[in-house]
Amino acid sequence: MSSQSVKRKLRMGVVLSSGGVRGVYAHSGFMRALQQLGIHYDAITGCSAGAIVGGVLASGTTLDNWEAGLQQMKPGDFWSPDSMVKFLVSHLLRKGRGYLGLSTTDTALRFTQTNVSATTFEECVIPFSSLAINLGTREKTVFNEGELAPRIVASASIPVLYEPIEIDGDYYCDGALIDFAPTDAICCKHHLDVVIVHHVAQSDKVDGDIDKLKQRPWSLLEIINRLLFRQRPWYLDGQPLTIQRCPCECGAIIIAVEPQLPELVWPSTKGCDQVQVSALEQAIEQLQPHSQSIVTGDLKKLQALVNTDLERYDGVRKGCMMT
């Protein structure tokens, strides 16, 4: 088969993982890298931090405007913890009844509503979906219709730190509890040839010394992170760039980028510029050798790079959840 016969405009998807405050800045740098490389995409999905960045850009907000807003963002724009008095009353007098999180999602919701340019998923200029977990059914939920901002915030409502958010009578919280980066939300649904995953969730390679953990800020959050990130996702192999085929029946090529980034201490934004620039630079470094194949639609060349180690798919369910 000639190379000319396999070249066409590839249908591209972008998946943005969870990652906390650091993830918001890292994903923004990554999306700038895609723009600079001339890589266009037909659908976006995200979890937690990835839902915020993906949702804002899919809604029609330009990357320039989003980055300008990020430069002004302060912890108070997304985090409003209860006063010590309210916390003590809730736990000492009420024994914690009805206390679901250290902060409401009101501030985060206002921040999201300010930055999105669409009210509903249906109004987005690029098809978008966000991942959350339904606390009632304990099931993975992929939102792709209805009011946009609350469903973005639901995906990013970290347990303990935030109250879960109520949507249509059900309560939802951070999708990272069940899936770091929902590739299955878009690959079959949008008939994609290639899905690029930007994975910036905390690494499972953390110091196991609990005494050291106790000395770090937000030790409770560190414990939650260790429980969440005890296993690495199937699409990673420990390298900065992994290319393989989706384990579901769609056969899409999955390109996963996992940068090494500076840490940010919750909820501080100090050092955010360094994270954003580092993510941009590493994404360009990893994707540039393959960007021409992506842009020109050289699917045959991309397929030749696929890691065919099927053992990686052990335990991964066949077939996309969202078709």
Coordinates of C-alpha atoms in Angstrom, one line a residue:
M1 CA 0.0 0.0 0.0
S2 CA 1.4 3.3 -1.0
S3 CA 2.0 6.0 1.7
Q4 CA -0.3 8.3 -0.4
S5 CA -3.2 5.9 0.1
V6 CA -3.1 5.9 3.9
K7 CA -2.7 9.7 4.3
R8 CA -5.8 11.6 5.1
K9 CA -6.9 14.1 7.8
L10 CA -6.8 12.1 11.0
R11 CA -9.5 12.5 13.5
M12 CA -7.8 13.6 16.7
G13 CA -8.8 13.5 20.4
V14 CA -7.2 15.0 23.4
V15 CA -7.5 13.5 26.9
L16 CA -6.4 15.6 29.9
S17 CA -5.8 13.8 33.2
S18 CA -6.4 14.8 36.8
G19 CA -3.6 16.7 38.5
G20 CA -4.8 19.3 41.0
V21 CA -3.7 22.9 40.7
R22 CA -0.5 21.8 39.1
G23 CA -2.5 20.0 36.4
V24 CA -4.4 23.1 35.5
Y25 CA -1.2 25.0 34.6
A26 CA 0.4 21.9 33.0
H27 CA -2.5 21.2 30.7
S28 CA -2.6 24.8 29.7
G29 CA 1.0 24.6 28.6
F30 CA 0.3 21.3 26.8
M31 CA -2.5 22.8 24.9
R32 CA -0.3 25.7 23.8
A33 CA 2.3 23.1 22.6
L34 CA -0.4 21.4 20.4
Q35 CA -1.2 24.8 19.0
Q36 CA 2.4 25.6 18.2
L37 CA 2.9 22.2 16.6
G38 CA -0.2 22.7 14.4
I39 CA -2.0 19.7 15.9
H40 CA -5.8 20.2 15.7
Y41 CA -8.3 18.1 17.6
D42 CA -11.9 17.0 17.0
A43 CA -12.9 16.2 20.6
I44 CA -11.6 16.8 24.2
T45 CA -12.3 14.9 27.4
G46 CA -10.9 15.6 30.9
C47 CA -10.9 14.5 34.5
S48 CA -10.6 17.0 37.4
A49 CA -7.9 19.5 36.4
G50 CA -8.2 18.2 32.9
A51 CA -11.9 18.8 32.9
I52 CA -11.4 22.5 33.8
V53 CA -8.8 23.2 31.1
G54 CA -10.6 21.0 28.5
G55 CA -14.0 22.4 29.3
V56 CA -12.9 26.0 29.1
L57 CA -11.1 25.6 25.8
A58 CA -13.8 23.4 24.3
S59 CA -16.4 26.0 25.2
G60 CA -14.8 28.5 22.8
T61 CA -12.6 30.5 25.2
T62 CA -9.4 31.2 23.4
L63 CA -6.1 29.9 24.8
D64 CA -4.8 33.5 25.0
N65 CA -7.7 34.6 27.1
W66 CA -7.5 31.5 29.3
E67 CA -3.8 32.0 29.9
A68 CA -4.4 35.6 30.8
G69 CA -6.9 34.6 33.4
L70 CA -4.6 32.0 34.8
Q71 CA -1.9 34.7 35.4
Q72 CA -4.4 36.4 37.7
M73 CA -5.7 33.3 39.4
K74 CA -5.3 33.1 43.2
P75 CA -6.2 30.3 45.6
G76 CA -9.2 32.3 46.8
D77 CA -10.6 32.0 43.2
F78 CA -11.2 28.3 43.6
W79 CA -10.8 27.4 47.3
S80 CA -12.9 28.9 50.2
P81 CA -12.4 26.6 53.3
D82 CA -14.8 26.8 56.2
S83 CA -13.8 28.9 59.2
M84 CA -12.3 27.1 62.2
V85 CA -15.5 28.0 64.2
K86 CA -17.7 26.3 61.6
F87 CA -15.5 23.3 61.5
L88 CA -15.4 22.8 65.2
V89 CA -19.1 23.3 65.6
S90 CA -19.8 20.8 62.9
H91 CA -17.6 18.2 64.4
L92 CA -17.8 18.7 68.2
L93 CA -21.5 19.7 68.5
R94 CA -22.9 17.9 65.5
K95 CA -20.4 15.0 65.4
G96 CA -19.8 15.7 61.8
R97 CA -23.3 15.1 60.7
G98 CA -23.9 16.5 57.2
Y99 CA -20.3 17.8 56.9
L100 CA -19.1 16.7 53.5
G101 CA -16.0 18.8 52.8
L102 CA -13.7 21.6 54.0
S103 CA -14.9 23.9 51.2
T104 CA -18.1 24.4 49.2
T105 CA -17.8 24.4 45.4
D106 CA -19.4 27.8 45.1
T107 CA -16.1 29.7 44.5
A108 CA -14.8 27.1 42.1
L109 CA -18.2 27.2 40.2
R110 CA -18.1 31.0 39.9
F111 CA -14.5 30.8 38.6
T112 CA -15.5 28.2 36.0
Q113 CA -18.6 30.1 34.9
T114 CA -16.5 33.2 34.5
N115 CA -14.0 31.4 32.2
V116 CA -16.3 29.3 30.0
S117 CA -17.8 30.7 26.8
A118 CA -20.7 28.3 26.6
T119 CA -23.6 27.5 29.0
T120 CA -24.1 23.9 28.0
F121 CA -22.1 21.0 26.5
E122 CA -24.2 21.3 23.4
E123 CA -23.0 24.9 22.8
C124 CA -19.3 23.9 22.9
V125 CA -17.4 24.6 19.7
I126 CA -15.5 21.3 20.2
P127 CA -17.2 18.2 21.5
F128 CA -16.3 17.8 25.2
S129 CA -17.0 15.4 28.1
S130 CA -16.0 15.4 31.7
L131 CA -15.6 12.5 34.1
A132 CA -17.0 12.3 37.7
I133 CA -18.1 9.6 40.1
N134 CA -21.7 9.2 41.2
L135 CA -21.5 8.8 45.0
G136 CA -24.9 7.2 45.2
T137 CA -24.2 4.4 42.6
R138 CA -20.4 4.5 43.0
E139 CA -20.2 4.4 39.2
K140 CA -18.2 6.3 36.7
T141 CA -20.2 9.0 35.0
V142 CA -19.2 10.7 31.8
F143 CA -21.0 14.0 31.3
N144 CA -21.5 15.2 27.7
E145 CA -24.8 17.0 27.9
G146 CA -26.6 19.6 30.1
E147 CA -25.2 22.6 31.9
L148 CA -21.5 22.8 31.5
A149 CA -19.9 24.6 34.5
P150 CA -21.4 22.4 37.3
R151 CA -20.4 19.2 35.5
I152 CA -16.8 20.5 35.1
V153 CA -16.7 21.4 38.8
A154 CA -18.2 18.0 39.8
S155 CA -15.2 16.3 38.0
A156 CA -12.8 18.4 40.0
S157 CA -14.4 18.2 43.5
I158 CA -11.6 16.5 45.4
P159 CA -13.0 14.4 48.3
V160 CA -12.5 15.9 51.8
L161 CA -11.3 19.2 50.4
Y162 CA -14.6 20.0 48.6
E163 CA -18.2 19.1 49.2
P164 CA -19.6 16.9 46.4
I165 CA -21.8 18.8 44.0
E166 CA -25.4 18.0 43.5
I167 CA -26.7 17.5 39.9
D168 CA -30.3 16.4 39.2
G169 CA -30.6 14.9 42.7
D170 CA -27.4 13.0 42.6
Y171 CA -24.1 13.8 44.2
Y172 CA -20.8 13.7 42.3
C173 CA -17.1 14.2 43.1
D174 CA -13.7 14.0 41.5
G175 CA -13.5 11.5 38.6
A176 CA -9.9 10.6 39.5
L177 CA -11.3 8.2 42.1
I178 CA -12.1 5.9 39.3
D179 CA -10.2 6.9 36.2
F180 CA -7.3 9.4 35.8
A181 CA -7.9 10.0 32.1
P182 CA -11.0 8.7 30.4
T183 CA -9.8 7.7 27.0
D184 CA -12.9 5.5 26.5
A185 CA -15.1 8.6 26.7
I186 CA -14.2 9.8 23.2
C187 CA -12.3 7.3 21.1
C188 CA -15.3 5.3 19.8
K189 CA -17.9 7.9 20.3
H190 CA -16.1 10.3 17.9
H191 CA -14.5 7.7 15.6
L192 CA -11.0 8.9 16.4
D193 CA -7.8 7.7 14.7
V194 CA -5.4 9.1 17.3
V195 CA -5.9 10.1 21.0
I196 CA -3.2 12.1 22.7
V197 CA -3.2 11.8 26.5
H198 CA -1.5 14.3 28.7
H199 CA -1.0 12.6 32.1
V200 CA 0.1 14.8 35.0
A201 CA -1.5 13.1 37.9
Q202 CA 0.8 12.4 40.8
S203 CA 3.2 9.6 40.2
D204 CA 3.0 6.4 42.2
K205 CA 6.7 6.6 42.7
V206 CA 6.6 8.5 46.0
D207 CA 8.6 8.2 49.1
G208 CA 7.1 5.5 51.2
D209 CA 8.3 6.9 54.5
I210 CA 5.2 7.8 56.5
D211 CA 7.2 9.9 59.0
K212 CA 8.3 12.1 56.1
L213 CA 4.8 12.3 54.8
K214 CA 3.6 13.6 58.2
Q215 CA 6.0 16.5 57.9
R216 CA 4.7 17.7 54.6
P217 CA 1.9 20.3 54.2
W218 CA -1.5 18.8 53.8
S219 CA -0.5 15.3 55.0
L220 CA -4.1 14.2 54.9
L221 CA -4.2 15.0 51.2
E222 CA -1.0 13.1 50.7
I223 CA -2.7 10.0 52.1
I224 CA -5.6 10.4 49.8
N225 CA -3.2 10.8 46.8
R226 CA -1.3 7.6 47.8
L227 CA -4.5 5.7 47.8
L228 CA -5.7 7.1 44.5
F229 CA -2.4 6.7 42.6
R230 CA -1.3 3.3 43.9
Q231 CA -1.5 1.9 40.4
R232 CA -0.3 3.4 37.1
P233 CA -2.8 3.7 34.2
W234 CA -2.6 1.2 31.4
Y235 CA -1.5 3.7 28.9
L236 CA 1.8 4.5 30.6
D237 CA 5.0 2.5 30.6
G238 CA 7.4 4.7 32.6
Q239 CA 8.7 6.7 29.6
P240 CA 8.0 10.3 28.7
L241 CA 6.2 9.2 25.6
T242 CA 4.3 6.0 25.0
I243 CA 2.6 5.0 21.7
Q244 CA 0.2 2.0 21.7
R245 CA -3.2 1.0 20.5
C246 CA -6.4 1.5 22.5
P247 CA -7.4 -1.8 24.2
C248 CA -11.0 -1.4 23.2
E249 CA -12.3 -2.4 19.8
C250 CA -11.9 1.0 18.1
G251 CA -8.2 0.4 17.5
A252 CA -7.3 4.1 17.9
I253 CA -3.6 4.9 18.5
I254 CA -3.0 6.3 22.0
I255 CA -0.1 8.7 22.4
A256 CA 0.6 9.3 26.1
V257 CA 2.8 12.2 27.2
E258 CA 3.9 12.1 30.9
P259 CA 6.1 15.1 31.8
Q260 CA 8.3 15.5 34.9
L261 CA 7.0 18.6 36.6
P262 CA 7.8 20.6 39.7
E263 CA 5.4 20.1 42.6
L264 CA 2.9 22.7 43.8
V265 CA 1.7 22.6 47.4
W266 CA -2.1 22.8 47.7
P267 CA -3.6 25.4 47.2
S268 CA -0.7 27.6 46.4
T269 CA -0.1 28.8 42.8
K270 CA 3.5 29.8 43.6
G271 CA 5.7 28.3 40.9
C272 CA 2.8 27.9 38.4
D273 CA 4.7 29.7 35.6
Q274 CA 7.5 27.1 35.8
V275 CA 5.0 24.3 35.6
Q276 CA 3.3 25.7 32.6
V277 CA 6.5 26.4 30.7
S278 CA 8.0 23.0 31.6
A279 CA 4.8 21.2 30.4
L280 CA 4.9 23.1 27.1
E281 CA 8.6 22.5 26.5
Q282 CA 8.3 18.8 27.3
A283 CA 5.2 18.3 25.1
I284 CA 7.0 19.9 22.1
E285 CA 10.1 17.8 22.7
Q286 CA 8.1 14.5 22.8
L287 CA 5.5 15.2 20.1
Q288 CA 7.6 17.2 17.5
P289 CA 9.2 14.0 16.0
H290 CA 5.7 12.7 15.3
S291 CA 3.8 15.9 14.6
Q292 CA 4.4 15.8 10.9
S293 CA 2.8 12.4 10.7
I294 CA -0.2 13.6 12.7
V295 CA -0.7 16.8 10.8
T296 CA -0.3 15.1 7.3
G297 CA -2.3 12.1 8.3
D298 CA 0.5 9.5 7.9
L299 CA -1.4 6.8 9.9
K300 CA 0.9 4.0 8.6
K301 CA 4.0 5.7 10.1
L302 CA 2.2 6.2 13.4
Q303 CA 1.0 2.6 13.4
A304 CA 4.6 1.4 12.9
L305 CA 5.5 3.1 16.3
V306 CA 2.8 1.3 18.3
N307 CA 4.0 -0.8 21.3
T308 CA 2.4 -4.2 20.6
D309 CA 3.1 -5.5 24.1
L310 CA -0.3 -7.1 24.8
E311 CA 0.6 -7.8 28.4
R312 CA 0.0 -4.1 29.1
Y313 CA -3.7 -4.7 28.5
D314 CA -4.1 -7.4 31.2
G315 CA -7.2 -6.4 33.3
V316 CA -8.3 -3.7 30.9
R317 CA -11.9 -4.3 29.8
K318 CA -12.5 -4.7 26.1
G319 CA -14.9 -2.3 24.5
C320 CA -15.5 1.4 25.2
M321 CA -17.9 2.3 27.9
M322 CA -19.2 5.3 25.9
T323 CA -20.2 4.5 22.3

